[in-house]
mmCIF file of C-alpha atoms and ligand atoms in Angstrom:
data_model
loop_
_atom_site.group_PDB
_atom_site.id
_atom_site.type_symbol
_atom_site.label_atom_id
_atom_site.label_comp_id
_atom_site.label_asym_id
_atom_site.label_seq_id
_atom_site.Cartn_x
_atom_site.Cartn_y
_atom_site.Cartn_z
ATOM 1 C CA MET A 1 78.549 156.609 156.964
ATOM 2 C CA HIS A 2 80.242 158.059 153.964
ATOM 3 C CA GLU A 3 83.801 156.849 154.175
ATOM 4 C CA LEU A 4 83.656 155.540 150.633
ATOM 5 C CA SER A 5 82.716 158.798 148.951
ATOM 6 C CA MET A 6 85.226 160.700 151.094
ATOM 7 C CA ALA A 7 87.998 158.207 150.294
ATOM 8 C CA ASP A 8 87.131 158.434 146.635
ATOM 9 C CA ALA A 9 87.317 162.245 146.675
ATOM 10 C CA MET A 10 90.683 162.095 148.466
ATOM 11 C CA VAL A 11 92.192 159.684 145.970
ATOM 12 C CA LYS A 12 90.986 161.865 143.084
ATOM 13 C CA THR A 13 92.531 164.954 144.686
ATOM 14 C CA VAL A 14 95.878 163.261 145.221
ATOM 15 C CA LEU A 15 95.999 161.729 141.739
ATOM 16 C CA ASP A 16 95.198 165.072 140.211
ATOM 17 C CA VAL A 17 98.009 166.839 142.068
ATOM 18 C CA ALA A 18 100.457 163.981 141.451
ATOM 19 C CA GLU A 19 99.801 164.069 137.727
ATOM 20 C CA LYS A 20 100.129 167.843 137.540
ATOM 21 C CA ASN A 21 103.513 167.513 139.266
ATOM 22 C CA ASP A 22 104.695 164.783 136.872
ATOM 23 C CA ALA A 23 105.029 162.251 139.652
ATOM 24 C CA THR A 24 106.179 158.785 138.689
ATOM 25 C CA GLU A 25 105.220 157.483 142.093
ATOM 26 C CA VAL A 26 103.520 158.736 145.228
ATOM 27 C CA LEU A 27 105.481 157.731 148.335
ATOM 28 C CA GLU A 28 103.451 159.266 151.093
ATOM 29 C CA VAL A 29 100.065 160.932 151.606
ATOM 30 C CA THR A 30 99.047 162.847 154.725
ATOM 31 C CA ILE A 31 95.376 163.353 155.462
ATOM 32 C CA GLU A 32 93.911 165.284 158.392
ATOM 33 C CA ILE A 33 90.598 164.044 159.758
ATOM 34 C CA GLY A 34 88.702 166.003 162.385
ATOM 35 C CA LYS A 35 87.479 163.984 165.361
ATOM 36 C CA LEU A 36 83.955 165.195 164.689
ATOM 37 C CA THR A 37 83.697 164.191 161.048
ATOM 38 C CA MET A 38 82.455 160.803 162.159
ATOM 39 C CA LEU A 39 84.789 159.217 159.669
ATOM 40 C CA ASN A 40 86.318 156.094 161.093
ATOM 41 C CA PRO A 41 90.090 156.281 160.391
ATOM 42 C CA GLU A 42 90.452 152.498 160.264
ATOM 43 C CA GLN A 43 87.666 152.144 157.746
ATOM 44 C CA LEU A 44 88.947 155.085 155.758
ATOM 45 C CA LYS A 45 92.443 153.623 155.590
ATOM 46 C CA PHE A 46 91.108 150.282 154.427
ATOM 47 C CA LEU A 47 89.100 151.928 151.649
ATOM 48 C CA LEU A 48 92.032 154.088 150.572
ATOM 49 C CA ASP A 49 94.243 151.019 150.347
ATOM 50 C CA VAL A 50 91.685 149.369 148.093
ATOM 51 C CA LEU A 51 91.012 152.432 145.939
ATOM 52 C CA VAL A 52 94.690 153.130 145.201
ATOM 53 C CA GLU A 53 95.265 149.714 143.628
ATOM 54 C CA ASN A 54 96.525 150.069 140.076
ATOM 55 C CA THR A 55 97.003 153.814 140.390
ATOM 56 C CA LEU A 56 100.066 156.003 140.862
ATOM 57 C CA LEU A 57 99.261 155.828 144.542
ATOM 58 C CA GLU A 58 99.643 152.117 144.909
ATOM 59 C CA GLY A 59 102.119 151.355 147.673
ATOM 60 C CA ALA A 60 102.099 154.887 149.089
ATOM 61 C CA GLU A 61 102.256 155.253 152.838
ATOM 62 C CA ILE A 62 98.990 156.803 153.955
ATOM 63 C CA ASN A 63 99.156 158.801 157.175
ATOM 64 C CA ILE A 64 95.885 159.716 158.787
ATOM 65 C CA VAL A 65 96.233 162.433 161.402
ATOM 66 C CA GLU A 66 93.275 162.978 163.709
ATOM 67 C CA VAL A 67 92.526 166.621 164.518
ATOM 68 C CA PRO A 68 91.176 167.252 168.029
ATOM 69 C CA VAL A 69 88.049 169.281 168.700
ATOM 70 C CA GLU A 70 88.344 172.963 169.604
ATOM 71 C CA ILE A 71 85.549 175.290 170.589
ATOM 72 C CA ASN A 72 84.485 178.818 171.382
ATOM 73 C CA CYS A 73 81.991 178.553 174.221
ATOM 74 C CA ASN A 74 78.800 180.569 173.711
ATOM 75 C CA GLU A 75 78.000 180.543 177.439
ATOM 76 C CA CYS A 76 81.320 181.671 178.879
ATOM 77 C CA GLU A 77 84.525 183.134 177.465
ATOM 78 C CA TYR A 78 86.348 179.835 177.030
ATOM 79 C CA THR A 79 88.280 179.148 173.831
ATOM 80 C CA GLY A 80 90.337 176.052 173.196
ATOM 81 C CA ALA A 81 90.277 172.290 173.430
ATOM 82 C CA ALA A 82 86.882 170.761 174.194
ATOM 83 C CA ASN A 83 85.787 168.078 176.585
ATOM 84 C CA MET A 84 84.559 165.160 174.586
ATOM 85 C CA ASP A 85 82.458 162.334 175.803
ATOM 86 C CA ASP A 86 82.222 159.672 173.163
ATOM 87 C CA SER A 87 82.044 156.829 175.641
ATOM 88 C CA ASP A 88 78.385 155.919 175.608
ATOM 89 C CA HIS A 89 77.017 157.669 172.593
ATOM 90 C CA TYR A 90 77.150 156.922 168.945
ATOM 91 C CA LEU A 91 78.029 160.528 168.342
ATOM 92 C CA ALA A 92 80.567 162.416 170.364
ATOM 93 C CA ILE A 93 79.159 165.000 172.761
ATOM 94 C CA VAL A 94 81.138 168.215 172.916
ATOM 95 C CA GLU A 95 81.190 170.242 176.100
ATOM 96 C CA CYS A 96 82.896 173.349 177.390
ATOM 97 C CA PRO A 97 85.505 172.276 179.993
ATOM 98 C CA GLU A 98 84.995 175.555 181.907
ATOM 99 C CA CYS A 99 81.240 175.750 182.360
ATOM 100 C CA GLY A 100 80.082 172.333 181.158
ATOM 101 C CA GLU A 101 77.616 173.789 178.652
ATOM 102 C CA ARG A 102 77.007 172.299 175.232
ATOM 103 C CA ASN A 103 76.074 175.518 173.484
ATOM 104 C CA VAL A 104 79.448 175.857 171.786
ATOM 105 C CA GLU A 105 80.815 176.881 168.432
ATOM 106 C CA ILE A 106 83.130 174.269 166.984
ATOM 107 C CA THR A 107 86.275 175.792 165.518
ATOM 108 C CA ALA A 108 88.301 172.658 164.800
ATOM 109 C CA GLY A 109 87.589 168.981 164.479
ATOM 110 C CA ARG A 110 85.618 168.928 161.240
ATOM 111 C CA GLU A 111 88.547 168.749 158.816
ATOM 112 C CA CYS A 112 88.740 166.325 155.972
ATOM 113 C CA ASN A 113 91.904 167.683 154.500
ATOM 114 C CA VAL A 114 94.335 166.188 152.013
ATOM 115 C CA LYS A 115 97.343 167.964 153.480
ATOM 116 C CA ASN A 116 100.365 167.012 151.423
ATOM 117 C CA ILE A 117 102.065 164.262 149.464
ATOM 118 C CA LYS A 118 105.608 163.108 148.908
ATOM 119 C CA ILE A 119 106.255 162.127 145.315
ATOM 120 C CA GLU A 120 109.020 160.772 143.192
ATOM 121 C CA LYS A 121 109.567 162.327 139.804
ATOM 122 C CA GLU A 122 111.990 162.109 136.895
ATOM 123 C CA GLU A 123 114.634 164.801 137.101
ATOM 124 C CA GLY A 124 113.547 167.534 134.705
ATOM 125 C CA ASP A 125 115.377 168.171 131.412
ATOM 126 C CA GLU A 126 116.203 171.727 132.391
ATOM 127 C CA ASP A 127 119.669 170.885 133.784
ATOM 128 C CA ALA A 128 120.492 168.172 131.240
ATOM 129 C CA MET B 1 117.785 160.472 137.950
ATOM 130 C CA HIS B 2 114.842 160.561 140.261
ATOM 131 C CA LYS B 3 114.091 163.149 142.804
ATOM 132 C CA ILE B 4 111.752 163.252 145.726
ATOM 133 C CA ALA B 5 109.501 166.231 146.227
ATOM 134 C CA ASP B 6 107.042 167.279 148.910
ATOM 135 C CA VAL B 7 103.905 168.800 147.496
ATOM 136 C CA GLU B 8 101.629 170.837 149.724
ATOM 137 C CA ILE B 9 97.965 170.219 148.825
ATOM 138 C CA GLN B 10 95.721 171.496 151.642
ATOM 139 C CA HIS B 11 92.551 170.510 149.879
ATOM 140 C CA ASP B 12 89.806 170.146 152.449
ATOM 141 C CA ILE B 13 86.788 168.353 151.045
ATOM 142 C CA MET B 14 84.513 170.087 153.555
ATOM 143 C CA VAL B 15 85.858 173.513 152.608
ATOM 144 C CA ALA B 16 85.496 172.702 148.917
ATOM 145 C CA ASN B 17 81.869 171.797 149.546
ATOM 146 C CA SER B 18 81.270 175.004 151.479
ATOM 147 C CA LYS B 19 82.631 177.054 148.597
ATOM 148 C CA LEU B 20 80.284 175.324 146.173
ATOM 149 C CA ALA B 21 77.443 175.906 148.623
ATOM 150 C CA GLY B 22 78.245 179.615 148.644
ATOM 151 C CA ARG B 23 77.984 179.654 144.865
ATOM 152 C CA ASN B 24 74.668 177.808 145.037
ATOM 153 C CA GLN B 25 73.300 180.441 147.380
ATOM 154 C CA LYS B 26 74.370 183.156 144.962
ATOM 155 C CA ILE B 27 72.465 181.390 142.158
ATOM 156 C CA LEU B 28 69.380 181.206 144.382
ATOM 157 C CA ASP B 29 69.671 184.841 145.414
ATOM 158 C CA ASP B 30 70.028 185.983 141.818
ATOM 159 C CA ALA B 31 66.801 184.143 141.001
ATOM 160 C CA ASP B 32 65.049 185.422 144.166
ATOM 161 C CA VAL B 33 64.586 181.932 145.534
ATOM 162 C CA PHE B 34 64.479 181.268 149.280
ATOM 163 C CA SER B 35 65.664 177.751 150.020
ATOM 164 C CA VAL B 36 65.160 175.392 152.956
ATOM 165 C CA ASP B 37 67.308 172.314 153.547
ATOM 166 C CA VAL B 38 65.008 169.786 155.229
ATOM 167 C CA LEU B 39 66.892 167.286 157.368
ATOM 168 C CA GLY B 40 65.847 164.494 159.699
ATOM 169 C CA ALA B 41 65.731 160.771 160.250
ATOM 170 C CA ILE B 42 63.975 158.379 157.884
ATOM 171 C CA GLY B 43 60.229 158.472 158.455
ATOM 172 C CA SER B 44 60.179 161.569 160.668
ATOM 173 C CA GLY B 45 57.706 163.247 158.320
ATOM 174 C CA LYS B 46 59.901 165.358 156.029
ATOM 175 C CA THR B 47 58.000 164.514 152.860
ATOM 176 C CA SER B 48 54.620 164.763 154.603
ATOM 177 C CA LEU B 49 55.476 168.191 156.023
ATOM 178 C CA ILE B 50 56.670 169.521 152.670
ATOM 179 C CA GLU B 51 53.474 168.163 151.044
ATOM 180 C CA THR B 52 51.387 170.005 153.633
ATOM 181 C CA LEU B 53 53.343 173.229 153.166
ATOM 182 C CA ILE B 54 52.903 172.999 149.386
ATOM 183 C CA GLN B 55 49.146 173.003 149.943
ATOM 184 C CA LYS B 56 49.004 175.610 152.688
ATOM 185 C CA MET B 57 51.611 178.185 151.743
ATOM 186 C CA ASP B 58 50.872 180.850 149.218
ATOM 187 C CA HIS B 59 54.157 180.684 147.298
ATOM 188 C CA ASN B 60 55.516 179.253 144.100
ATOM 189 C CA ILE B 61 57.144 176.210 145.618
ATOM 190 C CA GLY B 62 59.675 173.850 144.076
ATOM 191 C CA VAL B 63 61.203 170.706 145.551
ATOM 192 C CA ILE B 64 64.462 168.822 145.228
ATOM 193 C CA ALA B 65 63.721 165.309 146.443
ATOM 194 C CA GLY B 66 67.077 164.069 147.612
ATOM 195 C CA ASP B 67 66.272 161.204 149.911
ATOM 196 C CA VAL B 68 67.650 157.827 148.911
ATOM 197 C CA ILE B 69 64.262 156.646 147.786
ATOM 198 C CA SER B 70 63.775 159.885 145.886
ATOM 199 C CA LYS B 71 61.796 158.351 143.018
ATOM 200 C CA TYR B 72 59.081 157.454 145.457
ATOM 201 C CA ASP B 73 59.152 160.811 147.253
ATOM 202 C CA ALA B 74 59.317 162.736 143.969
ATOM 203 C CA GLY B 75 56.105 161.036 142.900
ATOM 204 C CA ARG B 76 54.408 162.261 146.059
ATOM 205 C CA PHE B 77 55.366 165.867 145.259
ATOM 206 C CA GLU B 78 54.611 165.740 141.547
ATOM 207 C CA LYS B 79 50.913 165.302 142.106
ATOM 208 C CA TYR B 80 50.716 168.922 143.294
ATOM 209 C CA ASP B 81 51.743 170.064 139.852
ATOM 210 C CA ILE B 82 54.860 171.911 141.005
ATOM 211 C CA PRO B 83 58.463 171.723 139.753
ATOM 212 C CA VAL B 84 60.182 168.685 141.304
ATOM 213 C CA VAL B 85 63.608 167.184 140.705
ATOM 214 C CA GLY B 86 64.502 163.794 142.112
ATOM 215 C CA LEU B 87 68.172 163.409 142.900
ATOM 216 C CA ASN B 88 69.360 159.882 142.714
ATOM 217 C CA THR B 89 71.705 159.653 145.639
ATOM 218 C CA GLY B 90 71.839 155.878 145.402
ATOM 219 C CA LYS B 91 73.875 154.591 148.298
ATOM 220 C CA GLU B 92 75.019 158.037 149.419
ATOM 221 C CA CYS B 93 74.096 159.067 152.934
ATOM 222 C CA HIS B 94 74.068 162.830 152.390
ATOM 223 C CA LEU B 95 73.431 165.431 149.707
ATOM 224 C CA ASP B 96 76.266 167.745 148.813
ATOM 225 C CA ALA B 97 76.456 171.134 147.146
ATOM 226 C CA HIS B 98 77.650 169.662 143.875
ATOM 227 C CA LEU B 99 74.620 167.368 143.531
ATOM 228 C CA VAL B 100 72.283 170.233 144.370
ATOM 229 C CA LYS B 101 73.919 172.436 141.746
ATOM 230 C CA HIS B 102 73.041 169.785 139.150
ATOM 231 C CA ALA B 103 69.418 169.822 140.295
ATOM 232 C CA PHE B 104 69.232 173.607 139.771
ATOM 233 C CA GLY B 105 69.747 172.957 136.079
ATOM 234 C CA ASP B 106 66.475 171.028 135.954
ATOM 235 C CA LEU B 107 64.396 173.595 137.847
ATOM 236 C CA PRO B 108 62.716 176.760 136.546
ATOM 237 C CA LEU B 109 64.328 178.837 139.306
ATOM 238 C CA ASP B 110 62.943 182.108 137.944
ATOM 239 C CA SER B 111 59.383 180.988 138.578
ATOM 240 C CA ILE B 112 60.051 179.539 142.041
ATOM 241 C CA ASP B 113 60.213 181.640 145.200
ATOM 242 C CA LEU B 114 60.447 178.898 147.824
ATOM 243 C CA LEU B 115 62.562 175.795 147.296
ATOM 244 C CA PHE B 116 62.533 172.826 149.660
ATOM 245 C CA ILE B 117 65.462 170.418 149.483
ATOM 246 C CA GLU B 118 64.613 167.128 151.189
ATOM 247 C CA ASN B 119 67.922 165.731 152.359
ATOM 248 C CA VAL B 120 68.802 162.059 152.856
ATOM 249 C CA GLY B 121 67.082 160.632 155.955
ATOM 250 C CA ASN B 122 70.032 160.672 158.342
ATOM 251 C CA LEU B 123 70.853 162.732 161.440
ATOM 252 C CA ILE B 124 74.627 162.499 161.161
ATOM 253 C CA CYS B 125 76.126 162.541 157.696
ATOM 254 C CA PRO B 126 74.377 165.576 156.137
ATOM 255 C CA VAL B 127 75.468 167.896 158.957
ATOM 256 C CA ASP B 128 78.845 168.816 157.488
ATOM 257 C CA PHE B 129 77.577 169.451 153.968
ATOM 258 C CA ASP B 130 76.056 172.857 153.400
ATOM 259 C CA LEU B 131 73.971 172.896 150.248
ATOM 260 C CA GLY B 132 73.644 176.639 149.830
ATOM 261 C CA SER B 133 70.158 176.787 151.315
ATOM 262 C CA HIS B 134 69.190 179.849 153.359
ATOM 263 C CA ILE B 135 68.028 177.886 156.381
ATOM 264 C CA ARG B 136 68.153 174.378 157.747
ATOM 265 C CA MET B 137 64.952 172.898 159.095
ATOM 266 C CA VAL B 138 65.422 169.714 161.113
ATOM 267 C CA VAL B 139 62.371 167.451 161.380
ATOM 268 C CA ILE B 140 62.449 164.705 163.972
ATOM 269 C CA SER B 141 59.586 162.752 165.452
ATOM 270 C CA VAL B 142 58.696 161.475 168.902
ATOM 271 C CA SER B 143 58.668 157.923 167.581
ATOM 272 C CA GLU B 144 62.453 157.993 167.224
ATOM 273 C CA GLY B 145 62.678 158.178 171.018
ATOM 274 C CA ASP B 146 63.047 161.174 173.301
ATOM 275 C CA ASP B 147 66.846 160.756 173.498
ATOM 276 C CA THR B 148 67.253 161.519 169.784
ATOM 277 C CA VAL B 149 68.351 165.094 170.396
ATOM 278 C CA GLU B 150 70.957 164.218 173.005
ATOM 279 C CA LYS B 151 72.415 161.570 170.744
ATOM 280 C CA HIS B 152 72.798 163.785 167.687
ATOM 281 C CA PRO B 153 73.891 167.180 168.983
ATOM 282 C CA LEU B 154 75.621 168.520 165.877
ATOM 283 C CA ILE B 155 72.575 168.593 163.642
ATOM 284 C CA PHE B 156 70.674 170.672 166.211
ATOM 285 C CA GLN B 157 73.534 173.095 166.735
ATOM 286 C CA ASN B 158 73.454 173.815 163.025
ATOM 287 C CA ALA B 159 69.667 174.124 162.714
ATOM 288 C CA ASP B 160 67.668 177.316 162.151
ATOM 289 C CA LEU B 161 64.292 175.722 162.829
ATOM 290 C CA VAL B 162 63.518 172.455 164.614
ATOM 291 C CA VAL B 163 60.226 170.587 164.222
ATOM 292 C CA ILE B 164 59.331 167.835 166.662
ATOM 293 C CA ASN B 165 56.701 165.936 164.747
ATOM 294 C CA LYS B 166 54.114 163.235 165.491
ATOM 295 C CA VAL B 167 53.309 164.578 168.947
ATOM 296 C CA ASP B 168 49.870 162.961 168.471
ATOM 297 C CA ILE B 169 51.496 159.615 169.205
ATOM 298 C CA ALA B 170 53.910 160.797 171.932
ATOM 299 C CA ASP B 171 51.969 159.104 174.726
ATOM 300 C CA ALA B 172 51.544 155.921 172.739
ATOM 301 C CA VAL B 173 55.287 155.607 172.197
ATOM 302 C CA GLY B 174 56.137 156.850 175.689
ATOM 303 C CA ALA B 175 58.158 159.844 174.524
ATOM 304 C CA ASP B 176 58.550 162.997 176.616
ATOM 305 C CA GLN B 177 58.100 165.750 173.998
ATOM 306 C CA ASP B 178 59.053 168.554 176.375
ATOM 307 C CA LYS B 179 62.354 166.852 177.172
ATOM 308 C CA MET B 180 63.097 166.857 173.440
ATOM 309 C CA VAL B 181 62.395 170.598 173.250
ATOM 310 C CA ALA B 182 64.566 171.255 176.317
ATOM 311 C CA ASP B 183 67.405 169.162 174.885
ATOM 312 C CA VAL B 184 67.418 171.259 171.714
ATOM 313 C CA LYS B 185 67.498 174.461 173.777
ATOM 314 C CA ILE B 186 70.551 173.234 175.692
ATOM 315 C CA LEU B 187 72.430 172.845 172.423
ATOM 316 C CA ASN B 188 71.054 175.861 170.622
ATOM 317 C CA PRO B 189 69.210 178.292 172.926
ATOM 318 C CA ASP B 190 68.116 180.698 170.177
ATOM 319 C CA VAL B 191 66.643 178.229 167.726
ATOM 320 C CA LYS B 192 62.878 178.045 167.258
ATOM 321 C CA VAL B 193 61.483 174.640 168.257
ATOM 322 C CA ILE B 194 57.950 173.712 167.198
ATOM 323 C CA LYS B 195 55.952 170.670 168.294
ATOM 324 C CA SER B 196 53.758 169.470 165.476
ATOM 325 C CA SER B 197 51.380 166.827 164.307
ATOM 326 C CA LEU B 198 50.504 166.456 160.685
ATOM 327 C CA LYS B 199 47.581 164.286 161.770
ATOM 328 C CA THR B 200 45.898 166.949 163.926
ATOM 329 C CA GLY B 201 47.417 170.046 162.334
ATOM 330 C CA GLN B 202 49.037 171.162 165.601
ATOM 331 C CA GLY B 203 51.972 173.511 165.103
ATOM 332 C CA LEU B 204 51.466 174.016 161.378
ATOM 333 C CA ASP B 205 50.546 177.682 161.583
ATOM 334 C CA GLU B 206 53.630 178.283 163.674
ATOM 335 C CA ILE B 207 55.869 176.474 161.178
ATOM 336 C CA ILE B 208 54.404 178.513 158.340
ATOM 337 C CA SER B 209 54.783 181.833 160.130
ATOM 338 C CA SER B 210 58.388 180.976 161.054
ATOM 339 C CA LEU B 211 59.205 180.214 157.451
ATOM 340 C CA GLU B 212 57.502 183.435 156.343
ATOM 341 C CA THR B 213 59.581 185.385 158.861
ATOM 342 C CA PHE B 214 62.810 183.834 157.599
ATOM 343 C CA MET B 215 61.800 184.640 154.024
ATOM 344 C CA LYS B 216 61.358 188.319 154.856
ATOM 345 C CA GLN B 217 64.772 188.636 156.540
HETATM 346 N N1 GDP C 301 50.966 159.846 163.571
HETATM 347 C C1 GDP C 301 51.622 160.645 162.732
HETATM 348 N N2 GDP C 301 52.171 160.123 161.597
HETATM 349 C C2 GDP C 301 52.848 160.974 160.782
HETATM 350 C C3 GDP C 301 52.983 162.351 161.056
HETATM 351 N N3 GDP C 301 53.720 162.917 160.085
HETATM 352 C C4 GDP C 301 54.010 161.929 159.200
HETATM 353 N N4 GDP C 301 53.484 160.746 159.610
HETATM 354 C C5 GDP C 301 53.594 159.443 158.951
HETATM 355 O O1 GDP C 301 54.946 158.993 159.047
HETATM 356 C C6 GDP C 301 55.306 158.220 157.901
HETATM 357 C C7 GDP C 301 56.600 158.711 157.292
HETATM 358 O O2 GDP C 301 56.408 160.014 156.780
HETATM 359 P P1 GDP C 301 57.297 160.614 155.598
HETATM 360 O O3 GDP C 301 56.783 161.980 155.344
HETATM 361 O O4 GDP C 301 57.335 159.681 154.426
HETATM 362 O O5 GDP C 301 58.732 160.658 156.290
HETATM 363 P P2 GDP C 301 60.168 161.047 155.670
HETATM 364 O O6 GDP C 301 60.918 159.766 155.494
HETATM 365 O O7 GDP C 301 60.796 161.912 156.715
HETATM 366 O O8 GDP C 301 59.950 161.778 154.388
HETATM 367 C C8 GDP C 301 54.126 158.304 156.954
HETATM 368 O O9 GDP C 301 53.373 157.121 157.079
HETATM 369 C C9 GDP C 301 53.351 159.507 157.456
HETATM 370 O O10 GDP C 301 51.960 159.405 157.197
HETATM 371 C C10 GDP C 301 52.386 162.864 162.277
HETATM 372 O O11 GDP C 301 52.461 164.038 162.615
HETATM 373 N N5 GDP C 301 51.741 161.961 163.072
HETATM 374 MG MG1 MG C 302 60.795 161.432 152.504
HETATM 375 ZN ZN1 ZN C 303 77.263 158.552 156.162
HETATM 376 ZN ZN1 ZN C 304 81.783 177.627 178.716
HETATM 377 ZN ZN1 ZN C 305 77.322 160.834 153.802
HETATM 378 ZN ZN1 ZN C 306 78.915 167.128 138.232
#
């Protein structure tokens, strides 16, 4: 799996935004991970914790929010949350809860989104 | 004084890749190149199929060899005297649009009309990363077991053409090839599924005519 390259891209994104906003410290990072990305949140968190060492991000609280799977069914009119069976398969199987078919269009659950950060910054000179 | 600020980022790595992929497709369209992303497990016959198509199809073909062992695969393509770029993905388990963009720089796109991109041998990780190709061809083989399709639904839902290869050895490995076809149809009823053998030549004409049809669309 590609947790490492994803974690690396996330850290780069956050550092870039933090620097542009003159952050002296990053307190919190929120990342949304779709259930279908096959990224393991535990593994991702571990890698992020390692990658942020000696950066502005060191010590930040990293929140990983899992995004559930949503579908438009191609067999019936159903739209909404999907049935997921990830019990006995390596990869989650997505089914329509109405008709049980697997011919579905996935509309949510594939996110890998750096949502927002909370930073600390020096008060600007403007009101000095 | 310090102050605390919330900064909205909303940078989705998947969306960023899709945008780059869109730009890649524009580059290909401007150069009149039709491109096929070739996906499948290690050893399913991706390189062998592309080699056969290079010999049988009457097009100016180019190849981006993106599998992990691309140096080895690139060598197999180079002997046909066509433009080939090996992408060194190293430990990466998927190609992405950014890597493919780099490969374009090393290809004479203006003299190519059909470009095959052999993705990393993996049925899971490449699914989310569009490269900018016009179609996705998934190549699996009976030797991976006839439950391969069931176990990896996403890659088949996103396929435009599915090749079930090595049917010559289906009996030997005890795989039910028709179950594999049916499993694909459950996930993606409209996709074309072709049973093939590069040993006997079965299915090759059908693969070629499918690709030709996609190229004309
Ligand atoms: N029996 C049989 N072997 C095949 C067929 N297609 C490819 N192979 C063999 O499968 C092995 C792996 O093929 P290769 O093209 O390197 O797979 P790739 O990893 O997907 O690029 C090679 O030894 C091929 O000769 C086929 O249709 N039938
Ligand atoms: Mg290969
Ligand atoms: Zn991976
Ligand atoms: Zn349904
Ligand atoms: Zn990957
Ligand atoms: Zn680059």
